[in-house]
Amino acid sequence: MTLGVRDWLALNALPGLGPARLMPLMRRWREDDDLHWPQGWLAALPLSLSQPLRLWLEHPARSPLTVSVDAAIAWERDDTRHHLLHPGHPAWPELLTQLPDPPTVLWAKGDLDVLARPAMAVVGTRRPTREGQDNAMRFARELVERGFCIASGMALGIDGAAQRAALQAGGATIGVLGCGVDVIYPPRHASLYRELLAGQGLLLSEHPPETRAHPRFFPRRNRLITGLAQGVLVVEAAEKSGSLVSARLALEQDREVFAIPGSIHNPQSTGCLRLIRQGEAALVRHVDDMLADLAPWQVPPSRSDLSSASKPLQPSEASRVLGSSSAAHQVPTESAPDSPLLAALTDAPTPVDLLVDLTGQSVAELQLGLLELELDGWVAQTTGGWVRRGR
């Protein structure tokens, strides 16, 4: 006998049976034909869990589990955009079954078809630089053009920028929440919340509707963002940030991790640089770098018209870009490199958006080029932009 939605809801509401304790049973249920529902499960559970579950199975009217089960069923029936997802549901994301502690039930609101697309998680700081925000939006747009869905946490900063850009480009996005799917958090993202539900968007949560956001929910939320995706792109992250927690979770889940490099003087780039330096993330300049590493996932082929894609650079190896401590302080060579970027700089600070206009390069290309010139001692970042260093 298979488990229906009410069965999964009862297991989810069972006090003391969290995802970590439930996972061994779920694996046995998938692999062992002898673990029948419900008798096999009742026998496998400790008495403290099997007794309340048996009461619900045999006398639901007397069980406290019935209140939460009925409330969830009523919520799903209330709106055609409301969905209760569980293992065995046609739209259940199978990647989640690879997690050591997959969710039992997910409350979903929006377009379920989004789950059929390959997903890329985009995460980063809540206080991005202008470059970081531009990079998040650019990568999100190009990823949805390649057939990806953008998964993130609806947070301020990089998360919201990437998800809004995905929607504006006509793509799809998944917002994984640390609250109920009917709770707008943060409140400043009320417009993004509406745009997501009006477009190709889906909200997911482990928590029932009307659950308020709480700090302890967000680390658990992060494992779902990375678990849904085939890879994780860290755009900007400080040395100690939730984005690095997401990167660690992705590595534990055997997902691909990518990071965009930034200035060695930008605190919001230190986390990304550390990930790259330690070999935990691949340095990416544009989406094509990511697709090369995602080939084993059999992601959709690149679009035939790549005229709008950024032209690949010819940088030195990642170790050269990051450099050793000695390379970071090396003296410039006798002659300046023949670089249009260097030629565009003077001793007056030039912001990146102006450099885009002057050089015709993308923000990502400029960021990598400036990093190389900075490591070689030719440029420096100051208040108001970038300057050319004197000899």
CSV table of C-alpha atoms in Angstrom, one decimal:
chain,number,residue,atom,x,y,z
A,1,MET,CA,0.0,0.0,0.0
A,2,THR,CA,1.4,3.4,-1.0
A,3,LEU,CA,1.3,6.5,1.2
A,4,GLY,CA,-1.1,9.2,0.3
A,5,VAL,CA,-1.0,12.9,1.0
A,6,ARG,CA,-2.8,12.5,4.3
A,7,ASP,CA,-0.3,9.8,5.4
A,8,TRP,CA,2.7,12.1,4.7
A,9,LEU,CA,1.0,15.0,6.5
A,10,ALA,CA,0.5,12.8,9.5
A,11,LEU,CA,4.1,11.8,9.5
A,12,ASN,CA,5.1,15.4,9.1
A,13,ALA,CA,3.0,16.4,12.1
A,14,LEU,CA,4.2,13.5,14.3
A,15,PRO,CA,6.1,15.1,17.2
A,16,GLY,CA,9.7,13.9,17.4
A,17,LEU,CA,9.9,12.5,13.8
A,18,GLY,CA,12.0,15.0,11.9
A,19,PRO,CA,13.5,14.6,8.4
A,20,ALA,CA,16.7,13.1,9.7
A,21,ARG,CA,14.9,10.3,11.7
A,22,LEU,CA,12.5,9.8,8.8
A,23,MET,CA,15.1,9.4,6.1
A,24,PRO,CA,16.2,5.8,7.0
A,25,LEU,CA,12.6,4.7,6.9
A,26,MET,CA,12.0,6.4,3.5
A,27,ARG,CA,15.0,4.6,2.1
A,28,ARG,CA,13.9,1.3,3.4
A,29,TRP,CA,10.4,2.0,2.0
A,30,ARG,CA,11.8,2.7,-1.4
A,31,GLU,CA,14.2,-0.3,-1.5
A,32,ASP,CA,12.6,-2.9,0.7
A,33,ASP,CA,9.3,-4.5,-0.4
A,34,ASP,CA,8.7,-5.9,3.1
A,35,LEU,CA,8.4,-2.4,4.6
A,36,HIS,CA,4.6,-2.1,4.0
A,37,TRP,CA,2.5,0.9,5.0
A,38,PRO,CA,1.3,1.2,7.6
A,39,GLN,CA,2.2,-2.0,9.5
A,40,GLY,CA,5.9,-2.1,8.5
A,41,TRP,CA,6.3,1.5,9.5
A,42,LEU,CA,4.6,1.1,12.8
A,43,ALA,CA,6.9,-1.9,13.6
A,44,ALA,CA,10.0,0.1,12.6
A,45,LEU,CA,9.2,3.2,14.6
A,46,PRO,CA,9.9,3.5,18.4
A,47,LEU,CA,6.9,3.1,20.6
A,48,SER,CA,6.9,6.9,21.4
A,49,LEU,CA,6.2,7.5,17.7
A,50,SER,CA,4.2,4.4,16.7
A,51,GLN,CA,1.5,4.9,19.3
A,52,PRO,CA,0.4,8.4,18.2
A,53,LEU,CA,0.6,7.3,14.6
A,54,ARG,CA,-1.5,4.2,15.3
A,55,LEU,CA,-4.1,6.3,17.1
A,56,TRP,CA,-4.4,8.5,14.0
A,57,LEU,CA,-4.7,5.5,11.7
A,58,GLU,CA,-7.3,3.7,13.7
A,59,HIS,CA,-9.2,6.6,15.4
A,60,PRO,CA,-8.5,9.8,13.5
A,61,ALA,CA,-11.2,11.7,15.3
A,62,ARG,CA,-9.4,11.2,18.6
A,63,SER,CA,-5.9,12.1,17.3
A,64,PRO,CA,-4.4,15.5,17.6
A,65,LEU,CA,-2.6,14.9,14.3
A,66,THR,CA,-6.0,15.2,12.5
A,67,VAL,CA,-6.2,19.0,13.1
A,68,SER,CA,-3.0,19.8,11.2
A,69,VAL,CA,-3.8,17.2,8.5
A,70,ASP,CA,-7.2,18.6,7.8
A,71,ALA,CA,-6.0,22.2,7.9
A,72,ALA,CA,-3.4,21.3,5.2
A,73,ILE,CA,-5.9,19.6,3.0
A,74,ALA,CA,-8.3,22.5,3.3
A,75,TRP,CA,-5.6,25.0,2.4
A,76,GLU,CA,-4.8,23.0,-0.8
A,77,ARG,CA,-8.4,22.9,-1.9
A,78,ASP,CA,-8.8,26.7,-1.2
A,79,ASP,CA,-6.8,27.8,-4.3
A,80,THR,CA,-5.8,26.2,-7.5
A,81,ARG,CA,-2.3,27.6,-7.0
A,82,HIS,CA,-2.0,25.7,-3.7
A,83,HIS,CA,-0.2,22.4,-3.8
A,84,LEU,CA,0.9,19.8,-1.2
A,85,LEU,CA,4.0,18.0,-2.5
A,86,HIS,CA,5.3,14.8,-1.0
A,87,PRO,CA,7.4,11.8,-2.1
A,88,GLY,CA,5.4,10.0,-4.9
A,89,HIS,CA,3.6,13.2,-6.0
A,90,PRO,CA,4.0,13.7,-9.8
A,91,ALA,CA,5.8,17.0,-9.3
A,92,TRP,CA,8.0,16.0,-6.4
A,93,PRO,CA,11.6,17.1,-7.1
A,94,GLU,CA,13.5,13.8,-7.1
A,95,LEU,CA,16.8,15.6,-6.4
A,96,LEU,CA,15.5,16.1,-2.9
A,97,THR,CA,15.6,12.4,-2.2
A,98,GLN,CA,19.4,12.5,-2.4
A,99,LEU,CA,19.5,14.7,0.7
A,100,PRO,CA,20.4,13.1,4.1
A,101,ASP,CA,17.3,14.8,5.5
A,102,PRO,CA,14.8,15.5,2.8
A,103,PRO,CA,11.5,17.2,3.6
A,104,THR,CA,8.4,15.1,4.3
A,105,VAL,CA,5.9,17.6,2.9
A,106,LEU,CA,6.4,20.9,0.9
A,107,TRP,CA,3.7,23.5,0.8
A,108,ALA,CA,3.8,25.0,-2.7
A,109,LYS,CA,2.2,28.1,-4.2
A,110,GLY,CA,2.4,29.0,-7.8
A,111,ASP,CA,3.3,27.3,-11.1
A,112,LEU,CA,4.3,23.6,-10.5
A,113,ASP,CA,5.6,23.3,-14.1
A,114,VAL,CA,8.6,25.2,-12.9
A,115,LEU,CA,9.9,22.1,-11.1
A,116,ALA,CA,10.3,20.3,-14.4
A,117,ARG,CA,13.2,22.5,-15.4
A,118,PRO,CA,16.8,22.1,-14.4
A,119,ALA,CA,17.5,24.6,-11.6
A,120,MET,CA,20.5,26.7,-10.7
A,121,ALA,CA,20.7,28.2,-7.2
A,122,VAL,CA,22.0,31.8,-7.1
A,123,VAL,CA,23.0,33.1,-3.7
A,124,GLY,CA,24.9,36.0,-2.2
A,125,THR,CA,25.1,38.9,0.2
A,126,ARG,CA,22.1,40.9,1.3
A,127,ARG,CA,24.3,44.0,0.8
A,128,PRO,CA,25.7,43.7,-2.7
A,129,THR,CA,27.8,46.2,-4.5
A,130,ARG,CA,26.5,47.6,-7.7
A,131,GLU,CA,28.7,45.2,-9.6
A,132,GLY,CA,27.5,42.3,-7.6
A,133,GLN,CA,23.9,43.1,-8.3
A,134,ASP,CA,24.6,43.6,-12.0
A,135,ASN,CA,26.4,40.2,-12.1
A,136,ALA,CA,23.5,38.5,-10.4
A,137,MET,CA,21.0,39.9,-12.8
A,138,ARG,CA,23.1,39.2,-15.9
A,139,PHE,CA,23.9,35.6,-14.9
A,140,ALA,CA,20.2,35.0,-14.0
A,141,ARG,CA,19.1,36.3,-17.4
A,142,GLU,CA,21.5,34.2,-19.4
A,143,LEU,CA,20.8,31.1,-17.3
A,144,VAL,CA,17.0,31.3,-18.0
A,145,GLU,CA,17.8,31.8,-21.7
A,146,ARG,CA,19.6,28.5,-21.5
A,147,GLY,CA,16.5,26.8,-20.1
A,148,PHE,CA,17.4,27.0,-16.4
A,149,CYS,CA,15.1,28.0,-13.5
A,150,ILE,CA,16.6,30.2,-10.8
A,151,ALA,CA,16.3,29.0,-7.3
A,152,SER,CA,16.9,31.3,-4.4
A,153,GLY,CA,15.7,32.4,-1.0
A,154,MET,CA,13.8,35.6,-1.8
A,155,ALA,CA,16.2,37.5,0.5
A,156,LEU,CA,17.3,41.1,0.0
A,157,GLY,CA,20.3,41.7,-2.2
A,158,ILE,CA,21.6,39.0,-4.6
A,159,ASP,CA,18.7,36.6,-4.1
A,160,GLY,CA,16.0,39.1,-5.0
A,161,ALA,CA,18.0,40.7,-7.9
A,162,ALA,CA,18.6,37.3,-9.5
A,163,GLN,CA,15.0,36.2,-9.1
A,164,ARG,CA,13.5,39.5,-10.4
A,165,ALA,CA,15.9,39.4,-13.4
A,166,ALA,CA,14.8,35.8,-14.2
A,167,LEU,CA,11.2,36.9,-14.3
A,168,GLN,CA,11.8,40.0,-16.3
A,169,ALA,CA,13.6,37.9,-18.9
A,170,GLY,CA,10.6,35.7,-19.2
A,171,GLY,CA,12.1,32.8,-17.2
A,172,ALA,CA,11.2,30.8,-14.2
A,173,THR,CA,12.2,31.0,-10.5
A,174,ILE,CA,11.7,29.1,-7.3
A,175,GLY,CA,11.6,31.0,-4.0
A,176,VAL,CA,12.3,28.7,-1.0
A,177,LEU,CA,11.1,30.4,2.1
A,178,GLY,CA,11.9,30.2,5.8
A,179,CYS,CA,8.2,31.0,6.6
A,180,GLY,CA,4.8,30.0,5.2
A,181,VAL,CA,4.2,30.5,1.5
A,182,ASP,CA,1.5,33.0,2.3
A,183,VAL,CA,3.9,35.2,4.4
A,184,ILE,CA,5.8,37.9,2.6
A,185,TYR,CA,9.3,38.0,4.1
A,186,PRO,CA,11.1,40.3,3.9
A,187,PRO,CA,8.2,42.8,3.7
A,188,ARG,CA,10.2,44.9,1.2
A,189,HIS,CA,9.9,42.1,-1.3
A,190,ALA,CA,6.1,42.4,-1.6
A,191,SER,CA,6.3,43.4,-5.2
A,192,LEU,CA,8.7,40.6,-6.0
A,193,TYR,CA,6.3,38.2,-4.3
A,194,ARG,CA,3.4,39.4,-6.5
A,195,GLU,CA,5.6,39.3,-9.7
A,196,LEU,CA,6.6,35.7,-9.0
A,197,LEU,CA,3.1,34.5,-8.5
A,198,ALA,CA,1.9,36.4,-11.6
A,199,GLY,CA,4.7,34.9,-13.8
A,200,GLN,CA,6.5,31.6,-14.0
A,201,GLY,CA,7.2,31.4,-10.3
A,202,LEU,CA,6.8,28.9,-7.4
A,203,LEU,CA,7.1,29.4,-3.7
A,204,LEU,CA,8.1,26.4,-1.6
A,205,SER,CA,8.3,25.9,2.2
A,206,GLU,CA,8.5,23.1,4.7
A,207,HIS,CA,6.4,25.2,7.0
A,208,PRO,CA,2.6,25.4,7.1
A,209,PRO,CA,0.8,28.6,5.9
A,210,GLU,CA,0.9,31.5,8.3
A,211,THR,CA,4.2,30.4,9.9
A,212,ARG,CA,6.2,33.5,10.6
A,213,ALA,CA,9.8,33.7,9.7
A,214,HIS,CA,12.3,32.7,12.4
A,215,PRO,CA,16.2,32.8,12.3
A,216,ARG,CA,16.4,29.0,13.0
A,217,PHE,CA,14.4,28.2,9.9
A,218,PHE,CA,16.8,29.8,7.4
A,219,PRO,CA,19.8,27.3,7.7
A,220,ARG,CA,17.2,24.5,7.1
A,221,ARG,CA,15.8,26.5,4.2
A,222,ASN,CA,19.2,26.7,2.6
A,223,ARG,CA,19.6,23.0,2.2
A,224,LEU,CA,16.5,22.9,0.1
A,225,ILE,CA,17.7,25.8,-2.2
A,226,THR,CA,20.9,23.8,-2.9
A,227,GLY,CA,19.1,20.5,-2.9
A,228,LEU,CA,16.7,21.5,-5.7
A,229,ALA,CA,19.5,22.7,-7.9
A,230,GLN,CA,22.1,21.1,-10.1
A,231,GLY,CA,24.6,23.8,-9.2
A,232,VAL,CA,25.1,26.8,-6.9
A,233,LEU,CA,26.4,30.2,-8.0
A,234,VAL,CA,27.8,32.4,-5.3
A,235,VAL,CA,27.9,36.0,-6.6
A,236,GLU,CA,29.1,38.0,-3.6
A,237,ALA,CA,29.7,36.7,-0.1
A,238,ALA,CA,31.6,38.0,2.9
A,239,GLU,CA,34.0,35.7,4.8
A,240,LYS,CA,31.3,34.7,7.3
A,241,SER,CA,27.9,34.6,5.6
A,242,GLY,CA,24.9,32.4,4.9
A,243,SER,CA,26.0,32.1,1.3
A,244,LEU,CA,29.1,30.2,2.3
A,245,VAL,CA,26.8,27.9,4.4
A,246,SER,CA,24.9,27.3,1.2
A,247,ALA,CA,28.1,26.5,-0.7
A,248,ARG,CA,29.2,24.0,2.0
A,249,LEU,CA,25.7,22.3,1.9
A,250,ALA,CA,26.0,22.1,-1.9
A,251,LEU,CA,29.4,20.4,-1.6
A,252,GLU,CA,28.0,17.9,0.9
A,253,GLN,CA,25.1,17.3,-1.5
A,254,ASP,CA,27.5,16.7,-4.4
A,255,ARG,CA,26.3,19.7,-6.3
A,256,GLU,CA,28.5,21.9,-8.5
A,257,VAL,CA,29.6,25.1,-6.9
A,258,PHE,CA,30.6,28.3,-8.8
A,259,ALA,CA,31.8,31.6,-7.7
A,260,ILE,CA,32.4,35.0,-9.4
A,261,PRO,CA,35.7,36.5,-8.4
A,262,GLY,CA,35.9,40.1,-7.1
A,263,SER,CA,38.3,42.6,-5.9
A,264,ILE,CA,40.7,41.5,-3.1
A,265,HIS,CA,39.8,44.8,-1.4
A,266,ASN,CA,36.1,44.3,-1.5
A,267,PRO,CA,34.8,42.6,1.8
A,268,GLN,CA,31.9,41.2,-0.1
A,269,SER,CA,34.3,39.3,-2.4
A,270,THR,CA,36.4,37.6,0.3
A,271,GLY,CA,34.0,34.6,0.6
A,272,CYS,CA,34.0,33.9,-3.1
A,273,LEU,CA,37.8,34.3,-3.3
A,274,ARG,CA,38.3,31.8,-0.5
A,275,LEU,CA,36.0,29.3,-2.1
A,276,ILE,CA,38.0,29.5,-5.3
A,277,ARG,CA,41.4,29.5,-3.6
A,278,GLN,CA,40.5,26.4,-1.6
A,279,GLY,CA,39.3,24.6,-4.7
A,280,GLU,CA,35.7,24.4,-3.4
A,281,ALA,CA,34.2,26.5,-6.2
A,282,ALA,CA,35.0,26.9,-9.9
A,283,LEU,CA,35.9,30.4,-11.0
A,284,VAL,CA,33.3,31.6,-13.6
A,285,ARG,CA,33.4,34.5,-16.0
A,286,HIS,CA,30.2,33.8,-17.8
A,287,VAL,CA,27.5,31.1,-18.1
A,288,ASP,CA,29.5,29.1,-20.6
A,289,ASP,CA,32.0,28.3,-17.9
A,290,MET,CA,29.2,26.9,-15.8
A,291,LEU,CA,27.7,24.8,-18.6
A,292,ALA,CA,31.1,23.1,-19.2
A,293,ASP,CA,31.1,21.8,-15.6
A,294,LEU,CA,27.4,20.9,-15.7
A,295,ALA,CA,27.8,18.7,-18.8
A,296,PRO,CA,27.3,15.5,-16.8
A,297,TRP,CA,23.9,16.7,-15.7
A,298,GLN,CA,22.8,16.8,-19.3
A,299,VAL,CA,21.5,20.4,-19.1
A,300,PRO,CA,19.8,21.9,-22.1
A,301,PRO,CA,22.1,22.8,-25.0
A,302,SER,CA,23.2,26.4,-25.5
A,303,ARG,CA,20.9,28.5,-27.5
A,304,SER,CA,21.9,28.7,-31.2
A,305,ASP,CA,22.2,32.5,-31.2
A,306,LEU,CA,24.9,33.5,-28.8
A,307,SER,CA,25.4,37.0,-30.1
A,308,SER,CA,24.2,38.5,-26.8
A,309,ALA,CA,26.5,36.3,-24.7
A,310,SER,CA,29.7,37.8,-23.4
A,311,LYS,CA,32.8,37.0,-25.4
A,312,PRO,CA,35.1,34.6,-23.6
A,313,LEU,CA,38.2,36.2,-22.1
A,314,GLN,CA,41.6,34.7,-22.2
A,315,PRO,CA,42.7,35.0,-18.6
A,316,SER,CA,45.5,33.1,-16.9
A,317,GLU,CA,44.7,30.1,-14.8
A,318,ALA,CA,42.6,30.5,-11.6
A,319,SER,CA,45.6,30.1,-9.4
A,320,ARG,CA,47.3,33.0,-11.3
A,321,VAL,CA,44.2,35.2,-10.9
A,322,LEU,CA,44.0,34.5,-7.1
A,323,GLY,CA,47.7,34.5,-6.8
A,324,SER,CA,50.0,33.6,-3.9
A,325,SER,CA,50.9,36.1,-1.3
A,326,SER,CA,54.0,37.0,-3.2
A,327,ALA,CA,52.2,37.5,-6.5
A,328,ALA,CA,49.7,39.8,-4.8
A,329,HIS,CA,52.6,42.2,-4.1
A,330,GLN,CA,54.7,41.8,-7.2
A,331,VAL,CA,56.2,44.9,-8.8
A,332,PRO,CA,54.7,45.8,-12.2
A,333,THR,CA,56.7,44.9,-15.3
A,334,GLU,CA,58.7,47.7,-17.0
A,335,SER,CA,56.1,48.2,-19.7
A,336,ALA,CA,52.3,48.5,-19.2
A,337,PRO,CA,50.2,45.8,-20.7
A,338,ASP,CA,48.4,46.5,-23.9
A,339,SER,CA,44.9,46.6,-22.3
A,340,PRO,CA,41.9,48.7,-23.4
A,341,LEU,CA,40.8,48.6,-19.8
A,342,LEU,CA,44.0,50.0,-18.5
A,343,ALA,CA,44.0,52.7,-21.2
A,344,ALA,CA,40.5,53.8,-20.1
A,345,LEU,CA,41.7,54.5,-16.6
A,346,THR,CA,43.3,57.7,-15.2
A,347,ASP,CA,44.3,58.9,-11.8
A,348,ALA,CA,40.7,60.1,-11.4
A,349,PRO,CA,38.3,57.4,-10.0
A,350,THR,CA,36.2,55.8,-12.8
A,351,PRO,CA,33.1,53.8,-11.8
A,352,VAL,CA,32.4,50.4,-13.3
A,353,ASP,CA,29.3,51.4,-15.1
A,354,LEU,CA,31.3,54.1,-16.9
A,355,LEU,CA,34.0,51.6,-17.8
A,356,VAL,CA,31.3,49.4,-19.4
A,357,ASP,CA,30.5,52.3,-21.7
A,358,LEU,CA,34.2,53.1,-22.4
A,359,THR,CA,35.3,49.6,-23.1
A,360,GLY,CA,32.2,47.8,-24.4
A,361,GLN,CA,33.0,44.9,-22.0
A,362,SER,CA,30.5,43.3,-19.6
A,363,VAL,CA,30.6,43.8,-15.9
A,364,ALA,CA,31.9,40.2,-15.4
A,365,GLU,CA,34.7,40.8,-17.9
A,366,LEU,CA,35.6,44.1,-16.3
A,367,GLN,CA,35.6,42.5,-12.9
A,368,LEU,CA,38.0,39.8,-13.9
A,369,GLY,CA,40.2,42.2,-15.9
A,370,LEU,CA,40.4,44.6,-13.0
A,371,LEU,CA,41.3,41.9,-10.6
A,372,GLU,CA,44.2,40.8,-12.8
A,373,LEU,CA,45.5,44.3,-13.2
A,374,GLU,CA,45.1,44.9,-9.5
A,375,LEU,CA,47.1,41.9,-8.6
A,376,ASP,CA,49.8,43.0,-11.0
A,377,GLY,CA,49.9,46.5,-9.4
A,378,TRP,CA,48.5,48.5,-12.3
A,379,VAL,CA,45.2,49.6,-10.9
A,380,ALA,CA,43.6,50.2,-7.5
A,381,GLN,CA,40.0,50.5,-6.2
A,382,THR,CA,39.2,53.7,-4.4
A,383,THR,CA,36.1,55.6,-3.3
A,384,GLY,CA,34.2,56.4,-6.5
A,385,GLY,CA,35.7,53.8,-8.7
A,386,TRP,CA,39.0,52.5,-10.1
A,387,VAL,CA,42.2,54.4,-10.8
A,388,ARG,CA,45.4,53.7,-12.7
A,389,ARG,CA,48.4,53.5,-10.4
A,390,GLY,CA,51.5,55.6,-11.0
A,391,ARG,CA,54.8,53.9,-11.7
